[in-house]
Tab-separated table of C-alpha atoms and ligand atoms in Angstrom:
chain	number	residue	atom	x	y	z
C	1	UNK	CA	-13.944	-13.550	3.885
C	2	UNK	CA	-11.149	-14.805	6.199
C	3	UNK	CA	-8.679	-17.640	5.749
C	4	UNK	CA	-7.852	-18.426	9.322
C	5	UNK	CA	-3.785	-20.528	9.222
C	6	UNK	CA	-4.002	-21.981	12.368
C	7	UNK	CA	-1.057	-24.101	13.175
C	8	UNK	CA	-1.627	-27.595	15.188
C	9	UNK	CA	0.592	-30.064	17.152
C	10	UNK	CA	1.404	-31.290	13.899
C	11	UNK	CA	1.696	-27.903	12.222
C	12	UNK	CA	-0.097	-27.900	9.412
C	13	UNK	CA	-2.465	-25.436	7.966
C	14	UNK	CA	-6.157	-25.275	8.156
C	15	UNK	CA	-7.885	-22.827	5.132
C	16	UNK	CA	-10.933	-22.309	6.262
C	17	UNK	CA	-12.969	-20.362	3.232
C	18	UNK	CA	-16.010	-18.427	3.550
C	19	UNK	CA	-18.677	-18.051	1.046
C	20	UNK	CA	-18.484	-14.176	-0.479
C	21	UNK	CA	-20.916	-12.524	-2.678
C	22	UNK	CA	-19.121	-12.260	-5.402
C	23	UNK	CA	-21.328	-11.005	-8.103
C	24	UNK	CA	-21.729	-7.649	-5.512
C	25	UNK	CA	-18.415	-7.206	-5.798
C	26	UNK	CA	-17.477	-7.065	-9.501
C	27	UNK	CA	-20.596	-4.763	-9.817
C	28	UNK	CA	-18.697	-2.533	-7.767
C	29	UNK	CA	-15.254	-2.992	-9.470
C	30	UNK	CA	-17.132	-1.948	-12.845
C	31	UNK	CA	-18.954	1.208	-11.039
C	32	UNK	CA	-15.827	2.422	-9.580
C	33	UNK	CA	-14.022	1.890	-12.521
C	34	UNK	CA	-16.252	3.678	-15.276
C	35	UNK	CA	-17.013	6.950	-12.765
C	36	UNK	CA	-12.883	7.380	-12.507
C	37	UNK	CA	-13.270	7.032	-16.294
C	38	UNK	CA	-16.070	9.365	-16.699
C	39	UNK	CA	-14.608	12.303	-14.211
C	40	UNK	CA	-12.769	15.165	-15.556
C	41	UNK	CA	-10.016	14.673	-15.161
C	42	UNK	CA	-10.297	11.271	-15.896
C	43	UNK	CA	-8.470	8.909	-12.412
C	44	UNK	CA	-8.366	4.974	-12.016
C	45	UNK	CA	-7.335	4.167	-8.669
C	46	UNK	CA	-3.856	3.150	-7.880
C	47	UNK	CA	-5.331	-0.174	-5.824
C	48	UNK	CA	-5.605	-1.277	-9.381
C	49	UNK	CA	-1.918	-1.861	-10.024
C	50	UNK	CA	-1.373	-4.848	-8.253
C	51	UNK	CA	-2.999	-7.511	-10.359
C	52	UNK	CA	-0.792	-10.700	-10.701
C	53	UNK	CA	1.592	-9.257	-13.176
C	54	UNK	CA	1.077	-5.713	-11.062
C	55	UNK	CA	2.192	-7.466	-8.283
C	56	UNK	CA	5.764	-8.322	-9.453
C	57	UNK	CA	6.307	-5.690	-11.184
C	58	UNK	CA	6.051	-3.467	-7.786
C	59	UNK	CA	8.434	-6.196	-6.283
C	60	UNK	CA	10.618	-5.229	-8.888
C	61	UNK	CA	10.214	-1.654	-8.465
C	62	UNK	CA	11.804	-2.530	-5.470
C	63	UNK	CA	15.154	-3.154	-6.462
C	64	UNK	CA	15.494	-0.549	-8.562
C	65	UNK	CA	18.404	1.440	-8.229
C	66	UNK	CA	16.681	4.625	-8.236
C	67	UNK	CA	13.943	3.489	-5.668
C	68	UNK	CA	15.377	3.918	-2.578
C	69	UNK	CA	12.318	3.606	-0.583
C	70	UNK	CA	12.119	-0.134	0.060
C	71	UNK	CA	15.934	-0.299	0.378
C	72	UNK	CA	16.146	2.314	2.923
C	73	UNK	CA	13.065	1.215	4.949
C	74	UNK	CA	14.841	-2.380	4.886
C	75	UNK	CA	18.345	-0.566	5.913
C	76	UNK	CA	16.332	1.245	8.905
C	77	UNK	CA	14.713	-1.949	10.554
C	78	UNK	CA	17.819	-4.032	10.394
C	79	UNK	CA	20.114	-0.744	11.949
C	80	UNK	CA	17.971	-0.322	14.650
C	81	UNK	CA	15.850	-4.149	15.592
C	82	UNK	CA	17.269	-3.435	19.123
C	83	UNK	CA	15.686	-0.308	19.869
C	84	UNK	CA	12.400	-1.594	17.746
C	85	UNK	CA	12.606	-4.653	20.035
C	86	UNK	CA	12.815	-2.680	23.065
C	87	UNK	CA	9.560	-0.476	22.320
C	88	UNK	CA	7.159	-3.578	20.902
C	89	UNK	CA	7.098	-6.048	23.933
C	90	UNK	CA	6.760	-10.173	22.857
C	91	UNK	CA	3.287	-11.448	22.538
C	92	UNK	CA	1.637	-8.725	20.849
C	93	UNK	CA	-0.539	-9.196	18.271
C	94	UNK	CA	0.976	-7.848	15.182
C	95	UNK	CA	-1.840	-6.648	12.196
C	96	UNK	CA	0.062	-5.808	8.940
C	97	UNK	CA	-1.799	-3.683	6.870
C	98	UNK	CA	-1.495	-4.367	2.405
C	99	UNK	CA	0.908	-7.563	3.766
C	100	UNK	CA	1.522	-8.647	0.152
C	101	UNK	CA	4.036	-11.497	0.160
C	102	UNK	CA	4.478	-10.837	3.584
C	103	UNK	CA	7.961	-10.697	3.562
C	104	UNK	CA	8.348	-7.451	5.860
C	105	UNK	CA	6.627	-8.647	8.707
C	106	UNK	CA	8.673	-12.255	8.293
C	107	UNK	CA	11.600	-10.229	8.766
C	108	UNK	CA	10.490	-8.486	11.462
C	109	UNK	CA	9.175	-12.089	13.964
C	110	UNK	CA	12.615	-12.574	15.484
C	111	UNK	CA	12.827	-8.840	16.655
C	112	UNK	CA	8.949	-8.268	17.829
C	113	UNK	CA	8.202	-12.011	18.427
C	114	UNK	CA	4.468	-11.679	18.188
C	115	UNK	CA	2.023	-14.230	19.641
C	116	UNK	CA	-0.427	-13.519	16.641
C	117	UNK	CA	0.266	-12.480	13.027
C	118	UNK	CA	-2.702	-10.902	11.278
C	119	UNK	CA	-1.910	-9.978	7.973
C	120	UNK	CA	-4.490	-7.800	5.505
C	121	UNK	CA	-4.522	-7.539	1.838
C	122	UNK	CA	-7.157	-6.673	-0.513
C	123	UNK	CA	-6.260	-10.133	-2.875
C	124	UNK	CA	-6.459	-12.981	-0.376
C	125	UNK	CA	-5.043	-15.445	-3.235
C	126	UNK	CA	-1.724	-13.594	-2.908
C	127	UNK	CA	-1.798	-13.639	0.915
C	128	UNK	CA	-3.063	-17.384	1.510
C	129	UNK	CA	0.297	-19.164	-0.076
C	130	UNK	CA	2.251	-16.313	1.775
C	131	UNK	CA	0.336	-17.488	4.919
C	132	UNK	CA	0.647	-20.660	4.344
C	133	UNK	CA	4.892	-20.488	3.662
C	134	UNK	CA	5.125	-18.685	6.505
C	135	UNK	CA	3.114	-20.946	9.120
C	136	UNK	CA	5.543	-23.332	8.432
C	137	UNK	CA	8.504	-21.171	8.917
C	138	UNK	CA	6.902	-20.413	12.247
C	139	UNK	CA	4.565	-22.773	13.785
C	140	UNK	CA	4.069	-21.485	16.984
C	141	UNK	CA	2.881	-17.626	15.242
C	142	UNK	CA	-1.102	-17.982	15.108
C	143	UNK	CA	-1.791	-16.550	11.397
C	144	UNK	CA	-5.032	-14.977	10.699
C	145	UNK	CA	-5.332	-13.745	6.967
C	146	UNK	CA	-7.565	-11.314	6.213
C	147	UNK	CA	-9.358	-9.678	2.886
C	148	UNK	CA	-10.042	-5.791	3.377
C	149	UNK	CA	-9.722	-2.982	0.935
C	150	UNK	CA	-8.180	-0.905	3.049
C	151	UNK	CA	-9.017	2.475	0.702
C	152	UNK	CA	-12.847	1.956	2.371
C	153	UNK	CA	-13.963	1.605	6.249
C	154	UNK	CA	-12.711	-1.335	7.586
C	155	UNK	CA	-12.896	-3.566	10.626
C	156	UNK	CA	-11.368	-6.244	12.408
C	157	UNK	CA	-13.573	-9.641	13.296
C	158	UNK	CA	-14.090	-9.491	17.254
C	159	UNK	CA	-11.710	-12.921	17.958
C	160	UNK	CA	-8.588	-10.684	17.174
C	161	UNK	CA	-7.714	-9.667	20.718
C	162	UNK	CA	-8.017	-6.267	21.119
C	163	UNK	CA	-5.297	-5.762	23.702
C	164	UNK	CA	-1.718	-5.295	22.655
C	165	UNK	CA	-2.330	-5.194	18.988
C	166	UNK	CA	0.377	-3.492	16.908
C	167	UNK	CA	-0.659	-2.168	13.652
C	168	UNK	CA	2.117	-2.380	10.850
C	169	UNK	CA	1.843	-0.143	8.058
C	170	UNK	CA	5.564	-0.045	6.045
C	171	UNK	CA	6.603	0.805	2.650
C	172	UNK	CA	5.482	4.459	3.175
C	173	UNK	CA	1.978	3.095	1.960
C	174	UNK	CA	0.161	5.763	3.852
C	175	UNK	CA	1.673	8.552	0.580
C	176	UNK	CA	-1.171	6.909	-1.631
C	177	UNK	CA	-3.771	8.590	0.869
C	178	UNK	CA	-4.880	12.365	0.138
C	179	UNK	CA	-3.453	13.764	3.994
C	180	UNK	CA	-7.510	14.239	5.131
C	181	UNK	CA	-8.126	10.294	4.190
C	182	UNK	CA	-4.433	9.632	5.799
C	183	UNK	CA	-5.659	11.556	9.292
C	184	UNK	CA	-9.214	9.537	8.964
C	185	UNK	CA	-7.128	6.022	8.612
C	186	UNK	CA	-4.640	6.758	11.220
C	187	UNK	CA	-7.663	7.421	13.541
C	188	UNK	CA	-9.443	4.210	12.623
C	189	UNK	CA	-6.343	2.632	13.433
C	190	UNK	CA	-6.530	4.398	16.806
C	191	UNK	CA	-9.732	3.263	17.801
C	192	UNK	CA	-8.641	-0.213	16.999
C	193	UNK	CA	-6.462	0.031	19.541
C	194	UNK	CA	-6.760	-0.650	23.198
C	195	UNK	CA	-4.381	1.554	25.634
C	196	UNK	CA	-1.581	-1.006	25.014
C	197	UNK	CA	-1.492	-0.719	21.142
C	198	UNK	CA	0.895	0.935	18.696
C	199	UNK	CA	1.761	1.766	15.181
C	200	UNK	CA	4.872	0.654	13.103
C	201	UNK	CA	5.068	3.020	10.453
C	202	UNK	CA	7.030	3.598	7.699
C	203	UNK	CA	6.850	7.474	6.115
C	204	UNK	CA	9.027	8.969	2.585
C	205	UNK	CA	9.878	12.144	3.305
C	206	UNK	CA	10.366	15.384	1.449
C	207	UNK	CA	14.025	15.971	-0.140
C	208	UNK	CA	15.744	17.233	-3.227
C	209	UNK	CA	12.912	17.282	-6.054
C	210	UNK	CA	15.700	15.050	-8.917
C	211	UNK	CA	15.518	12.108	-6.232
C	212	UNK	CA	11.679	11.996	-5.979
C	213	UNK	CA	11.268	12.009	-9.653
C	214	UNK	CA	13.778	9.512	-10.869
C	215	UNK	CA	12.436	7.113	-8.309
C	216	UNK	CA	9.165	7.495	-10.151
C	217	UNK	CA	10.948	7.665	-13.468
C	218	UNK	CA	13.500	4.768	-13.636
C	219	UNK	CA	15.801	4.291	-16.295
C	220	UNK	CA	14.696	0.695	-17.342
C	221	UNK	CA	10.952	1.500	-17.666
C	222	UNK	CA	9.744	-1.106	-15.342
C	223	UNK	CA	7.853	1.804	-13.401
C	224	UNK	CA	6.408	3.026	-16.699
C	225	UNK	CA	5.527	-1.070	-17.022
C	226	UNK	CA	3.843	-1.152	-13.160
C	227	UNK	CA	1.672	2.233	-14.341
C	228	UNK	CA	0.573	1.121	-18.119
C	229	UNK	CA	-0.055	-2.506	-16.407
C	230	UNK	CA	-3.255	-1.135	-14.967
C	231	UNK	CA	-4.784	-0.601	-18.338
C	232	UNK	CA	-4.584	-4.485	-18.497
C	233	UNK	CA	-6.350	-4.995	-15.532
C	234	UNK	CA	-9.354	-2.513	-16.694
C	235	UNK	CA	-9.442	-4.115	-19.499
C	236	UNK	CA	-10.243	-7.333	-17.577
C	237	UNK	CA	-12.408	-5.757	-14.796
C	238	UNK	CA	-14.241	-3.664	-16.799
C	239	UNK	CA	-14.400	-5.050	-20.832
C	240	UNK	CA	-12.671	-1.969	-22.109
C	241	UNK	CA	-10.363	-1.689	-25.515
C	242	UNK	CA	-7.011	0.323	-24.107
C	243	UNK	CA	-4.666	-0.365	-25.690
C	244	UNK	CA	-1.050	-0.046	-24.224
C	245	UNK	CA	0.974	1.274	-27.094
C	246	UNK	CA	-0.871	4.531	-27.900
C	247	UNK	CA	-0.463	5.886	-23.590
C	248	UNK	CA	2.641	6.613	-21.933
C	249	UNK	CA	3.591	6.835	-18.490
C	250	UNK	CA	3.953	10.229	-17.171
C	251	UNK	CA	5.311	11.399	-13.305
C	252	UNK	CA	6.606	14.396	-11.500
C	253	UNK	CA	7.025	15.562	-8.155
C	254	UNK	CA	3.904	18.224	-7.256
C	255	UNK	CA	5.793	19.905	-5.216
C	256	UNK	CA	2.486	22.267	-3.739
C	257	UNK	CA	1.014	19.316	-2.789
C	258	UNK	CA	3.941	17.448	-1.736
C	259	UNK	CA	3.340	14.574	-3.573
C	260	UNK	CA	4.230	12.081	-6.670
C	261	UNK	CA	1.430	12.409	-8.993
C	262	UNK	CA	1.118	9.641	-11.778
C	263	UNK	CA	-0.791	9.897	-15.131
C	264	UNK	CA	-0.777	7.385	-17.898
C	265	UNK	CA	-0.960	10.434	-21.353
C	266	UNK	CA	-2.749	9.483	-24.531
C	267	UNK	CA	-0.639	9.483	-27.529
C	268	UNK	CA	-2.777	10.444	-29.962
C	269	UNK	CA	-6.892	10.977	-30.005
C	270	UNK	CA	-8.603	8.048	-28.478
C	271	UNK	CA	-12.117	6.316	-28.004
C	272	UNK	CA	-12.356	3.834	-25.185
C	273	UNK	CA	-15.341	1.964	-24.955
C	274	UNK	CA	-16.686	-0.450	-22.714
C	275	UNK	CA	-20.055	-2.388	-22.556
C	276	UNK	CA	-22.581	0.487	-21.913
C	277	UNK	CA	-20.463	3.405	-22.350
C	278	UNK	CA	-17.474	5.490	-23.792
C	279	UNK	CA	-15.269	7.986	-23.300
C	280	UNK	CA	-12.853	10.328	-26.075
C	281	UNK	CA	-9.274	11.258	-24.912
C	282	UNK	CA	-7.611	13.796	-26.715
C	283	UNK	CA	-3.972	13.822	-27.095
C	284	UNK	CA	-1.626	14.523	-24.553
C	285	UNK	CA	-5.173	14.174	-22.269
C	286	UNK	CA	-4.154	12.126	-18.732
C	287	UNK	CA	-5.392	9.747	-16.806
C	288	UNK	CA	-4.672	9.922	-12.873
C	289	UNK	CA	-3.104	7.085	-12.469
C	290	UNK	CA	-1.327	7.686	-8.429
C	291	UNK	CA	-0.375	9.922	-5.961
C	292	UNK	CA	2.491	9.399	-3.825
C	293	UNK	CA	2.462	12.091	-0.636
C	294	UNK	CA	5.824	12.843	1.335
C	295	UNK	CA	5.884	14.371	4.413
C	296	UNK	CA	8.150	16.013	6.566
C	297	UNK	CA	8.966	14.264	9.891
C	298	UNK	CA	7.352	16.897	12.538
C	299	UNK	CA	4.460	17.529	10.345
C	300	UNK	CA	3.351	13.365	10.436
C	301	UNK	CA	4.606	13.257	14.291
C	302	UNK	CA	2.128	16.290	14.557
C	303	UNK	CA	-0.714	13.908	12.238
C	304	UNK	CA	0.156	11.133	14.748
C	305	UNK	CA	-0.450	13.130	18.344
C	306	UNK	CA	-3.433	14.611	16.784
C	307	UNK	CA	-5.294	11.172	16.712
C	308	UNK	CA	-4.325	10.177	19.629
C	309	UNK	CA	-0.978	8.650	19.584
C	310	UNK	CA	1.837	10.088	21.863
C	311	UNK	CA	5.579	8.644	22.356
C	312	UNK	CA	6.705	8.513	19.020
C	313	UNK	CA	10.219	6.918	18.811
C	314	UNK	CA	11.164	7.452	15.085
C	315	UNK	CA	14.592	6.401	13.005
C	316	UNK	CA	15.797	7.859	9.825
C	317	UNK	CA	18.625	6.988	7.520
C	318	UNK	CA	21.714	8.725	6.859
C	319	UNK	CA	20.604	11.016	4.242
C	320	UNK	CA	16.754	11.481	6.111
C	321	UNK	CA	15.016	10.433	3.139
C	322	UNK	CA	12.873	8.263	4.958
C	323	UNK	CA	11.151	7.212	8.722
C	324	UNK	CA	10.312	4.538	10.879
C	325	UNK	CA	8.259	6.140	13.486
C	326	UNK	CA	6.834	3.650	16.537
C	327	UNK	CA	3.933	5.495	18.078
C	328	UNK	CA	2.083	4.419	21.492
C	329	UNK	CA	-0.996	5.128	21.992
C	330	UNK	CA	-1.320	7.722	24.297
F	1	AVJ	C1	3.405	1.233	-2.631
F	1	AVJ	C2	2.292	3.325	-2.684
F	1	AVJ	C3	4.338	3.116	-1.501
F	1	AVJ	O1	4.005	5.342	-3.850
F	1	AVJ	O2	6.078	4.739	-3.905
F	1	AVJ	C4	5.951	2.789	-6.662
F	1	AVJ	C5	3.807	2.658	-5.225
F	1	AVJ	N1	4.197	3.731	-7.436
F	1	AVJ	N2	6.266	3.324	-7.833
F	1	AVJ	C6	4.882	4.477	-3.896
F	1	AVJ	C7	4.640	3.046	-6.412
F	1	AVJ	C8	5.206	3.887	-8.322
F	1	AVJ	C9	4.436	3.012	-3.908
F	1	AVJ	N3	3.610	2.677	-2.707
């Protein structure tokens, strides 16, 4: 399905929807959910967060003091929109990849100036009033919003133009990807690309082990909130009986597989059932809730000229907890 914004003479908004198979895809929902629940160990995967509530909770996460991710992304586009401006020429068409609220990109139109904003989340409710904000806010952007679950294959419709298309990928999104499905998405993006294209990118990056884990483990809970939240949402998706109070958030830097990991722990013994199955927990038994990879800076440069991209032009902040990498393709 694809909501196409398309602003007129007299600027307003066409939504154009398209007929989905929707049965099909709850079918799916409930098979993906109950084999996660079934493996051992059990996993649910982290798309699942970002239900309504989900949703603002992460936007919360984003202020927290002890996440410095967003902040320091935010801090490293506005310090350096010159040299960003002078890599991404005007009229490109920009494709931002999990847009959300869109907010990111917004910030970013005055400093790429893109002919063509395609933005891509996996709930097009959330992304239409975005789209629809923002056409107004800039009625000579054509707005394309798109539906894609970007954790399977993916494609673009063939009336994006292939030439000069920028892909935008911030909020070091990319961590939630095991590296072998990072290397497989960077190299879709690649082929996406004509010889004019490029990737905004925004990467966390390894550093002292306290940081990682009390951005993961903030002091008013709301993180805990954001990873018990998804219990909700497989309740709804799926019929089951979780039940909040008897798991507790759990998270800690792996530091041999460079990454976050997130579990939601049983309390005490459990028996979750849904309609044609069940499943025990034992206590102190997890559930994979996330994982969160960081790299270092030459080892994702090295990722990036491996699939093809060349040129990288990357910023960091003060402390190098975090990059902005622009890569051409090569
Ligand atoms: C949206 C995947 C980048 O991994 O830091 C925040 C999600 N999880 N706090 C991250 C998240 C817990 C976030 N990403």
């Amino acid at each position: 399905m694809s909501i196409g914004a398309t602003s007129s003479a007299t600027s307003v908004a066409t939504l154009l929807h398209s007929e989905t198979v929707e049965d099909d895809e709850i079918a799916d929902t409930k098979q993906e959910l109950e084999q996660g629940l079934l493996a051992q160990p059990a996993f649910i995967s982290p798309k699942y967060f970002y239900d309504a509530l989900g949703s603002v909770l992460f936007e919360a996460i984003c202020f927290l003091p002890e996440y410095y991710l967003t902040r320091t992304e935010t801090s490293i586009f506005k310090c350096h929109q010159n040299e960003i401006a002078h890599c991404i020429q005007p009229g490109s068409t920009l494709i931002d990849l999990g847009a959300g609220n869109c907010a990111k990109a917004a910030q970013l139109f005055p400093v790429i100036g893109p002919a063509h904003y395609v933005p891509i989340d996996i709930s097009i409710e959330h992304l239409t009033d975005a789209v629809c904000q923002l056409q107004q806010r800039f009625p000579h952007i054509k707005m394309t919003a798109l539906d894609r679950d970007l954790s399977q294959p993916w494609t673009l419709p063939a009336h994006i133009e292939k030439s000069r298309r920028v892909f935008f990928y911030p909020g070091s999104s990319i961590g939630n990807f095991h590296p072998e499905v990072a290397l497989a998405f960077l190299k879709q993006i690649r082929t996406l690309c004509a010889n004019n294209g490029g990737l905004l990118i925004g990467i966390d990056l390894i550093k002292e082990h306290t940081i990682l884990n009390s951005a993961y483990n903030d002091s008013l809970g709301v993180t805990a909130a954001f990873n018990l939240n998804v219990l909700n949402h497989v309740n709804r998706k799926l019929g089951s009986n979780f039940n909040l109070d008897q798991w507790r958030h759990f998270a800690w830097f792996n530091e041999s597989q460079s990454r976050v990991e997130m579990y939601l722990e049983a309390r005490t013994d459990l028996d979750i059932c849904w309609p044609g199955n069940r499943r025990n927990f034992v206590k102190g038994e997890r559930i994979h809730t996330e994982n969160s990879y960081k790299y270092s800076l030459p080892s994702f440069l090295n990722l990036l000229e491996s699939v093809g991209f060349g040129a990288t032009t990357y910023w960091t902040d003060e402390h190098t907890w975090y990059a902005v990498i622009y890569a051409k393709v090569a």
